[in-house]
C-alpha positions as a LaTeX table, in Angstrom:
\begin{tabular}{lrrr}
\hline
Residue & $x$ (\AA) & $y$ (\AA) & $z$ (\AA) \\
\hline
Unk1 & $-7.38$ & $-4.49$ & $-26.65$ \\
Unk2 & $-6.11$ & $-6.25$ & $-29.71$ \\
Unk3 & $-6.28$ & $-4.90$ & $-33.47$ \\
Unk4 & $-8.89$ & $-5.88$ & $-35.53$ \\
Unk5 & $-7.67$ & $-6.69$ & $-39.09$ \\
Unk6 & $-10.02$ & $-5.76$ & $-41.46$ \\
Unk7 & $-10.02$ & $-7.26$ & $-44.88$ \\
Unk8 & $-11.03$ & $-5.76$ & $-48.10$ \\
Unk9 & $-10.34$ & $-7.36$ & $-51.75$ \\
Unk10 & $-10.31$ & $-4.24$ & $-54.14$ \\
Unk11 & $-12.81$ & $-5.30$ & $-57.05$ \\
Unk12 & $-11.42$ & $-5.20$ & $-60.86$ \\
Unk13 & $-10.65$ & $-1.83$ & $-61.94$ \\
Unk14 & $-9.91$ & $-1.24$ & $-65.46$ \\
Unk15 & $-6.39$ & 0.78 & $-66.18$ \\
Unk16 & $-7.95$ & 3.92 & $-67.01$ \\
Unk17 & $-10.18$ & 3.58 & $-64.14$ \\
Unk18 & $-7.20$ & 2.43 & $-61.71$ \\
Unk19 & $-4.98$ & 5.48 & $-63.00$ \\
Unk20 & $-7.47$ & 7.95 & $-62.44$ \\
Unk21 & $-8.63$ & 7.08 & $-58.93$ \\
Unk22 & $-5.00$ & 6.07 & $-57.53$ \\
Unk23 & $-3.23$ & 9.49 & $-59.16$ \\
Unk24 & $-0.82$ & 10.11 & $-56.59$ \\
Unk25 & $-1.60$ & 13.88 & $-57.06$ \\
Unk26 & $-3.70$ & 15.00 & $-53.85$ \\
Unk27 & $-6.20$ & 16.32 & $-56.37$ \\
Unk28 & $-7.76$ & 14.37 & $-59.43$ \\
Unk29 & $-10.13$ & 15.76 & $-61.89$ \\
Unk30 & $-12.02$ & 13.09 & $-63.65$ \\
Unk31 & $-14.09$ & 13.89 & $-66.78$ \\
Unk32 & $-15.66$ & 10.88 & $-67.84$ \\
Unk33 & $-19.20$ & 10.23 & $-69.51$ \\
Unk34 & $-21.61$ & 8.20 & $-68.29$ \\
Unk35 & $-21.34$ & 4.67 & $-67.17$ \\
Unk36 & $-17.16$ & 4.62 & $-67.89$ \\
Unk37 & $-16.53$ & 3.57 & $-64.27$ \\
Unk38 & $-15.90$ & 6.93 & $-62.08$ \\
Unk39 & $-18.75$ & 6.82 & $-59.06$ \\
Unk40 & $-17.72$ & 2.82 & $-58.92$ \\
Unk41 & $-14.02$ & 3.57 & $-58.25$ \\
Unk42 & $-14.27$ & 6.09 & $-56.54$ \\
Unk43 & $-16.53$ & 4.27 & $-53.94$ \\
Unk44 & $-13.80$ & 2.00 & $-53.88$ \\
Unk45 & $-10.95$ & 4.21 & $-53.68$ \\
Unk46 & $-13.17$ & 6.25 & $-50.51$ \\
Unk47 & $-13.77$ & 2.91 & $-48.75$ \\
Unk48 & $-10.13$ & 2.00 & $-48.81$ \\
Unk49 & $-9.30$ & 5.52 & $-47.84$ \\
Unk50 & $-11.59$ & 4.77 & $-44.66$ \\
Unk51 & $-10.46$ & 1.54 & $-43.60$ \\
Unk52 & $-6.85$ & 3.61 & $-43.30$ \\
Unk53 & $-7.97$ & 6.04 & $-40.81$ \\
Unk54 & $-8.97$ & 6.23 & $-37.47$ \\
Unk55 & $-11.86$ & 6.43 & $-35.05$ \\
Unk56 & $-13.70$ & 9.28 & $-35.49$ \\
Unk57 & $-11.57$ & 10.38 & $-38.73$ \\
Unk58 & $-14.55$ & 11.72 & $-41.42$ \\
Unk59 & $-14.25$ & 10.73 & $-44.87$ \\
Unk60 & $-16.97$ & 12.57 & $-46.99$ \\
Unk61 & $-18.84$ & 11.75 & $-50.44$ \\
Unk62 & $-20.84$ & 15.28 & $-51.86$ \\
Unk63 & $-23.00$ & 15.37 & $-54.51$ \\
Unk64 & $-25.34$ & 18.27 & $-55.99$ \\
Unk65 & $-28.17$ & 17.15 & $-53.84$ \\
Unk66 & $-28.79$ & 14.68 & $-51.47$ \\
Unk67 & $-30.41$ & 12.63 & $-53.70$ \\
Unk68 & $-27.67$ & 11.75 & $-55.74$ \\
Unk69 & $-25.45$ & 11.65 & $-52.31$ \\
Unk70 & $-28.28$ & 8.91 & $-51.83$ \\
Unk71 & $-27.80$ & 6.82 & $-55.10$ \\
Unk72 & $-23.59$ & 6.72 & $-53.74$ \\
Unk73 & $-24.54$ & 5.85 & $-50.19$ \\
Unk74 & $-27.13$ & 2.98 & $-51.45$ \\
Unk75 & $-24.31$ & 1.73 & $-53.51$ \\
Unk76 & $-21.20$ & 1.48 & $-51.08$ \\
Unk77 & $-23.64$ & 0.46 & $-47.87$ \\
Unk78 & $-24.45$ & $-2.93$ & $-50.81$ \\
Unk79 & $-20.59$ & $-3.08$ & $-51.73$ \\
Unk80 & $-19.16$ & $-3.25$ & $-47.77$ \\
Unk81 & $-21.63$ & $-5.95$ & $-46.87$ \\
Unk82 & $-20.61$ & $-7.10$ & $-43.29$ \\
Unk83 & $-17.76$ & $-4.61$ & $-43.11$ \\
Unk84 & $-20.51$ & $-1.70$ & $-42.62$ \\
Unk85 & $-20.41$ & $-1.96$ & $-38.74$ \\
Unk86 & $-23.55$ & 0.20 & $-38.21$ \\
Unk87 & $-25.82$ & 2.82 & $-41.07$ \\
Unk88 & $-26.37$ & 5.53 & $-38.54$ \\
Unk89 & $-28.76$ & 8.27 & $-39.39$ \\
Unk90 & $-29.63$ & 9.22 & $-43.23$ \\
Unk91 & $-26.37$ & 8.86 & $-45.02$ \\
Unk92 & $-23.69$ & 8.00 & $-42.59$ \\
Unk93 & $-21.86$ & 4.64 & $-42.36$ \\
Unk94 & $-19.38$ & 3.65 & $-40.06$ \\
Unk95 & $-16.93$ & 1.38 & $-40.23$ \\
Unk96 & $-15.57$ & $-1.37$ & $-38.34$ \\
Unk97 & $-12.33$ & 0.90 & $-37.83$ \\
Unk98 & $-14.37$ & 3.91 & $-36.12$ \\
Unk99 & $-13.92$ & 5.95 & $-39.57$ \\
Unk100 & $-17.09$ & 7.76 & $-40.48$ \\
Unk101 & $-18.30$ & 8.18 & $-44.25$ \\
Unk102 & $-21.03$ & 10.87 & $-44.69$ \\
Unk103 & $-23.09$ & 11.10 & $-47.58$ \\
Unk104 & $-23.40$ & 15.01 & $-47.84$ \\
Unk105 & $-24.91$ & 17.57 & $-50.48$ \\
Unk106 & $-23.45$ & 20.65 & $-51.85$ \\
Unk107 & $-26.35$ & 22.49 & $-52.35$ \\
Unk108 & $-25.93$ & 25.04 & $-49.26$ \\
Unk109 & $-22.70$ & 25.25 & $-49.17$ \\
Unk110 & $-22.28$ & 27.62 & $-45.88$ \\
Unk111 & $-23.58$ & 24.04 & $-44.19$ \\
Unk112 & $-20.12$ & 22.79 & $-45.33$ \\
Unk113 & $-17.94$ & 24.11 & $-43.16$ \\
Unk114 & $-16.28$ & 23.40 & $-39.63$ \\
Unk115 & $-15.22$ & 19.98 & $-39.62$ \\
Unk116 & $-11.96$ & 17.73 & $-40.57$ \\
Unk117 & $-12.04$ & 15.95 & $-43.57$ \\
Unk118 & $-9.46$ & 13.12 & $-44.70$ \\
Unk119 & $-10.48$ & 12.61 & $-48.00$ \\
Unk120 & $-13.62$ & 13.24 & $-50.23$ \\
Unk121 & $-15.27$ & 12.57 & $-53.51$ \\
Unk122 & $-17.25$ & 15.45 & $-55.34$ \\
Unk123 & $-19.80$ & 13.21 & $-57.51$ \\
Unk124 & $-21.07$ & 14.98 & $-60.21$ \\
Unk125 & $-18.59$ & 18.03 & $-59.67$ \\
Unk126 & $-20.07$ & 20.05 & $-62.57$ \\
Unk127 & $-23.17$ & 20.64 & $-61.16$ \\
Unk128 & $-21.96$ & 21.61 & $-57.52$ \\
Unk129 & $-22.12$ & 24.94 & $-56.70$ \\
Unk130 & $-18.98$ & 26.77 & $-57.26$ \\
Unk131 & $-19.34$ & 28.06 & $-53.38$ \\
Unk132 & $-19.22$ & 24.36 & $-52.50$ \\
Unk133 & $-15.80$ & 23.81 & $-54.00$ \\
Unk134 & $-14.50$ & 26.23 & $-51.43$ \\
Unk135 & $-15.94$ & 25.23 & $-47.96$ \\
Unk136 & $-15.04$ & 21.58 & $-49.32$ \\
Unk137 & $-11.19$ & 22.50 & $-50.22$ \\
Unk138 & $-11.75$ & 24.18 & $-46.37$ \\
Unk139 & $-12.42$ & 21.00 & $-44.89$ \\
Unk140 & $-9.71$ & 19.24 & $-46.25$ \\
Unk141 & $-7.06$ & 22.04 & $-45.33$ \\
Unk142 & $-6.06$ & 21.02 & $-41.58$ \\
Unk143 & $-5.37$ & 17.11 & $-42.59$ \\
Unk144 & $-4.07$ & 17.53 & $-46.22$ \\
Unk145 & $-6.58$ & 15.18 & $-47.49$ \\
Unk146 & $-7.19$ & 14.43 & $-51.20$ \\
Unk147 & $-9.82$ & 14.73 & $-53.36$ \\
Unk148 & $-11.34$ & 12.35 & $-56.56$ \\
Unk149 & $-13.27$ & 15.72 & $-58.02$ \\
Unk150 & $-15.69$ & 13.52 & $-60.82$ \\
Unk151 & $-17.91$ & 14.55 & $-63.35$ \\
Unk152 & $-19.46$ & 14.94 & $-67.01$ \\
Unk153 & $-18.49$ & 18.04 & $-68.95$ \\
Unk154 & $-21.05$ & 20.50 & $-68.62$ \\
Unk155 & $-20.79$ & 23.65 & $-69.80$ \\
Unk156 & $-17.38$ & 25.58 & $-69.96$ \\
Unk157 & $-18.03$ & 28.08 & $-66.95$ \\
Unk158 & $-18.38$ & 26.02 & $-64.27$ \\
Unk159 & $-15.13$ & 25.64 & $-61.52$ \\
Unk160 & $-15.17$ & 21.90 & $-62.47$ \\
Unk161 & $-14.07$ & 22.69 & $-65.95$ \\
Unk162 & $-11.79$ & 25.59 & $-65.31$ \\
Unk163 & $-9.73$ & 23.79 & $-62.61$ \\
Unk164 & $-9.72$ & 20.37 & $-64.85$ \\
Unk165 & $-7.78$ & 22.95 & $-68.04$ \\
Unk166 & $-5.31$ & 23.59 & $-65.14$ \\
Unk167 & $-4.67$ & 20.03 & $-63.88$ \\
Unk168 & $-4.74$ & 19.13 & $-67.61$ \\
Unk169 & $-1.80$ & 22.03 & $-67.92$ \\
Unk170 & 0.14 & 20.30 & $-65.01$ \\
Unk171 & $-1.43$ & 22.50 & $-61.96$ \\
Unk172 & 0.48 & 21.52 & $-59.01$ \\
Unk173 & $-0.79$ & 18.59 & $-56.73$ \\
Unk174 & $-3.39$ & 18.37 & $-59.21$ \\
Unk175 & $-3.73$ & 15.17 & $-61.57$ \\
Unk176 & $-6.34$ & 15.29 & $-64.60$ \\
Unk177 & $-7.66$ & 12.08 & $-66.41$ \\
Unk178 & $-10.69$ & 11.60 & $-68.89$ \\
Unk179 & $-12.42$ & 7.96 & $-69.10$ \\
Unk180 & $-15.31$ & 7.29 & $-71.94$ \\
Unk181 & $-17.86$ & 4.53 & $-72.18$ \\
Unk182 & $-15.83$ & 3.47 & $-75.01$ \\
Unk183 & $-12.76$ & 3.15 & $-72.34$ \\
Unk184 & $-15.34$ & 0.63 & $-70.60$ \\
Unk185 & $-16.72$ & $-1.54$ & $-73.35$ \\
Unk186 & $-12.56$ & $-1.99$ & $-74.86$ \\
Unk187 & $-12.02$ & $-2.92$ & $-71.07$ \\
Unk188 & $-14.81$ & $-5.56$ & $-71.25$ \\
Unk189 & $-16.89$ & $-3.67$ & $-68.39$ \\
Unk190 & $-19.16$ & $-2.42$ & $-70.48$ \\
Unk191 & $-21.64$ & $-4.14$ & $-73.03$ \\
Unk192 & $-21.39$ & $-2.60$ & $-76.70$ \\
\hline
\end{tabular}
């Protein structure tokens, strides 16, 4: 059987955008307001981290609820276009590779548990439950994967905030960058 090359042209990311998504850190916080660029790169920073693995290898993207998990899965099933071998059930793509993304929520967050996970975004980290943070972190354990952990400041008391003080502090393995709407219009990404 011969290998299949698959080809992927990374779309423009801005340098605040690029920094934030490719921290080398296993771990980066993102706190960025609204339409500054963090669910698009990090669809393409998840898809890339895909089209690395293997067959079978699980890449996940978690949001609050499904619904937003929804919005992210719309998005990057328009953005792979014919690289999106098959949409299996609700909110699972795989790729040409074999490498499975799931589109998952955190809202139960015992339903979190169990499997292998090579790397994963947590959309709208703020708003996840805190118990979510730690069956995701779980998942990730056996394979070392890393995490894009993205989201709006809301509220001081969440695990989201507290954990982005300590990357912003120099946590180990964790990385922490803020990106603005103004970050996006000086970038030209963004309309005024």
């Amino acid at each position: 059987m011969g290998v299949q090359r698959i080809v992927f042209n990374r779309p423009f990311l801005y340098p605040k955008q690029k920094a934030a998504i490719y921290e080398p850190k296993r771990f980066s916080l993102i706190e960025a307001s609204t339409k500054a660029g963090k669910t698009v790169s990090c669809i393409i920073w998840l898809i890339e981290q895909a089209l690395n693995g293997g067959e079978g290898w699980n890449y996940w993207w978690v949001a609050p609820v499904s619904g937003q998990a929804a919005i992210a899965f719309t998005r990057m099933r328009r953005s792979l276009g014919d690289n999106g071998q098959a949409f299996l059930a609700p909110m699972r793509l795989i790729l040409p590779n074999g490498a499975i993304i799931w589109f998952k929520s955190g809202d139960k967050p015992d339903s979190l548990y169990g499997e292998d996970v090579h790397a994963m975004v947590i959309d709208e980290a703020s708003r996840v439950k805190e118990g979510a943070w730690y069956a995701l972190r779980s998942v990730l354990t056996a394979t070392r994967g890393p995490a894009r952990i993205i989201g709006n400041v809301k509220g001081r008391r969440n695990w989201f905030f507290k954990m982005a003080r300590q990357a912003e502090q120099g946590a180990p393995d964790m990385g922490f960058h803020k990106m603005t709407a103004v970050d996006a219009i000086h970038a030209g990404v963004l309309p005024q």
